[in-house]
Amino acid sequence: MSRFLGKDEMEAGIAKLAEQIQARACGGPFALIGIRSRGDEVAERVRKLLVEAGCVPDYGVLDISLYRDDFEHLHENPKLQGSEIDFPLEGANLVLVDDVLFTGRTIRAALDALSDYGRPGKVELAVLIDRGHRELPIQPDYVGIVLETARRDHVYVSLEATDGEDKIEIKDAS
């Protein structure tokens, strides 16, 4: 059995992220860094809302493909797209953005990848969806949507620019 969240819920989650980040991070310079793939689109959409509100963060994209500990993902995503970070990370305040937080392993890989660019002053985590079931002690600072899921459920995020529509599908493991 599957459950769905549509465009309205997705937009509300992205707006909630932008509001939270604006309230806490916009007091000084900071950067949004989206994790490929889909975290970068979430970050772009959050940044657009922040800019409309008068808060203009730097923006970058981080490809963590070579830092992951599950190499089977290369069969699904064989194309390395590279990172696009054109500002210094040394001492910077960063908000790392991803679409779904599950075990925490993607974020661990992202933190490893970021260290190759420098040593940020602070790194916070923003996720569109927190579905629980961590394997590592990683918690988000900003959350758009909290989903109650079973450990073996699958959460699929489709985004307009990447997939042609905004949709979240939760496929029950049963």
XYZ file of C-alpha atoms in Angstrom:
174
model
C 0.000 0.000 0.000
C 1.208 3.511 -0.781
C 0.481 6.920 0.694
C 1.053 10.183 -1.136
C 1.706 13.807 -0.298
C 1.221 16.213 -3.180
C 2.369 19.583 -4.417
C 0.612 21.571 -1.668
C 2.275 19.589 1.142
C 5.636 19.831 -0.615
C 5.344 23.606 -1.026
C 4.278 23.955 2.622
C 7.306 21.919 3.737
C 9.694 24.043 1.663
C 8.080 27.246 2.952
C 8.430 25.977 6.529
C 12.140 25.315 5.958
C 12.623 28.814 4.546
C 10.800 30.403 7.505
C 12.892 28.468 10.036
C 16.169 29.297 8.292
C 15.202 32.951 7.917
C 14.423 33.186 11.641
C 17.726 31.663 12.772
C 20.357 32.025 10.057
C 19.640 35.305 8.281
C 21.222 37.454 10.982
C 24.596 37.170 9.308
C 26.334 35.731 6.271
C 25.694 32.064 5.543
C 25.451 29.642 2.649
C 22.979 26.991 1.587
C 24.597 23.855 0.184
C 22.287 21.322 -1.445
C 23.239 17.654 -1.641
C 22.886 16.151 -5.144
C 20.468 14.900 -6.184
C 17.228 16.458 -4.993
C 18.702 18.188 -1.951
C 20.091 20.716 -4.401
C 16.630 21.406 -5.824
C 15.156 21.744 -2.329
C 17.977 24.190 -1.472
C 17.331 26.222 -4.650
C 13.653 26.527 -3.793
C 14.391 27.500 -0.187
C 16.932 30.073 -1.399
C 14.367 31.602 -3.768
C 11.961 32.127 -0.844
C 14.754 33.571 1.314
C 15.779 36.010 -1.431
C 12.146 37.111 -1.816
C 12.195 37.857 1.931
C 15.399 39.915 1.614
C 17.843 37.265 2.884
C 20.467 36.366 0.260
C 22.686 33.419 1.173
C 25.518 32.052 -0.934
C 24.526 28.848 -2.715
C 26.412 25.705 -3.618
C 25.871 22.097 -4.631
C 27.693 19.093 -3.167
C 28.095 15.758 -4.968
C 28.772 13.045 -2.383
C 28.840 10.053 -4.747
C 32.447 9.129 -3.981
C 32.001 9.544 -0.219
C 29.103 7.146 0.275
C 29.515 3.806 2.015
C 26.928 2.044 -0.180
C 28.462 1.634 -3.601
C 25.356 -0.006 -5.052
C 24.005 3.548 -5.477
C 26.411 3.920 -8.400
C 24.258 1.441 -10.348
C 21.258 3.756 -9.881
C 23.202 7.041 -10.237
C 26.297 6.213 -12.306
C 26.923 9.792 -13.461
C 29.175 11.840 -11.226
C 27.967 15.419 -11.540
C 30.544 17.215 -9.448
C 30.207 19.835 -6.766
C 29.684 23.536 -7.400
C 30.980 25.548 -4.475
C 32.501 28.855 -5.592
C 32.960 30.536 -2.226
C 35.397 29.775 0.597
C 34.114 27.381 3.268
C 36.808 28.238 5.774
C 35.006 29.675 8.799
C 31.683 29.949 6.925
C 28.260 29.279 8.421
C 26.597 26.607 6.296
C 23.140 25.110 6.070
C 23.417 21.704 4.425
C 20.162 20.767 2.651
C 18.813 17.333 1.717
C 15.445 15.974 0.694
C 15.058 13.015 3.117
C 16.841 12.234 6.372
C 16.704 8.535 7.196
C 19.728 6.657 8.598
C 22.083 9.661 8.619
C 24.634 8.028 6.333
C 24.124 10.507 3.481
C 24.788 13.389 5.868
C 27.911 11.680 7.216
C 29.164 11.387 3.629
C 28.316 15.047 2.988
C 30.267 16.155 6.052
C 33.255 14.137 4.827
C 32.974 15.735 1.383
C 32.690 19.249 2.852
C 35.937 18.752 4.767
C 37.775 18.579 1.432
C 36.709 22.184 0.777
C 37.777 23.621 4.116
C 36.718 23.859 7.717
C 33.396 25.674 8.115
C 32.726 27.669 11.256
C 29.330 26.009 11.678
C 27.257 23.436 9.796
C 23.520 23.091 10.327
C 21.226 20.582 8.658
C 17.935 21.303 6.878
C 15.799 18.466 5.508
C 12.525 18.549 3.652
C 11.505 15.217 5.224
C 12.601 13.613 8.490
C 11.433 10.017 8.545
C 13.338 8.834 11.619
C 15.213 5.526 12.042
C 18.728 6.934 12.463
C 21.786 4.697 12.474
C 24.108 7.598 13.289
C 23.751 10.419 15.846
C 22.674 13.023 13.288
C 19.667 15.282 13.842
C 18.306 18.095 11.675
C 18.223 21.724 12.788
C 15.425 22.554 10.329
C 12.623 20.203 9.209
C 9.865 20.811 6.662
C 7.850 17.600 7.076
C 7.989 14.832 9.688
C 6.803 11.469 8.357
C 5.893 8.512 10.516
C 7.300 5.486 8.713
C 8.244 1.920 9.472
C 11.949 1.146 9.162
C 11.455 -0.902 5.984
C 9.097 1.557 4.246
C 10.393 3.424 1.204
C 10.039 7.183 0.740
C 10.296 8.520 -2.812
C 10.519 12.256 -3.442
C 9.710 13.655 -6.871
C 10.517 17.312 -7.526
C 9.250 19.527 -10.319
C 12.577 20.441 -11.961
C 14.085 16.966 -11.635
C 11.074 14.686 -12.074
C 8.353 16.844 -13.625
C 6.081 16.925 -10.556
C 6.095 17.543 -6.816
C 5.103 14.374 -4.981
C 6.119 12.289 -1.989
C 5.250 8.608 -2.061
C 5.528 6.366 0.990
C 5.438 2.686 0.061
C 4.653 0.469 3.011
C 7.006 -2.446 3.506
C 4.114 -4.849 4.090
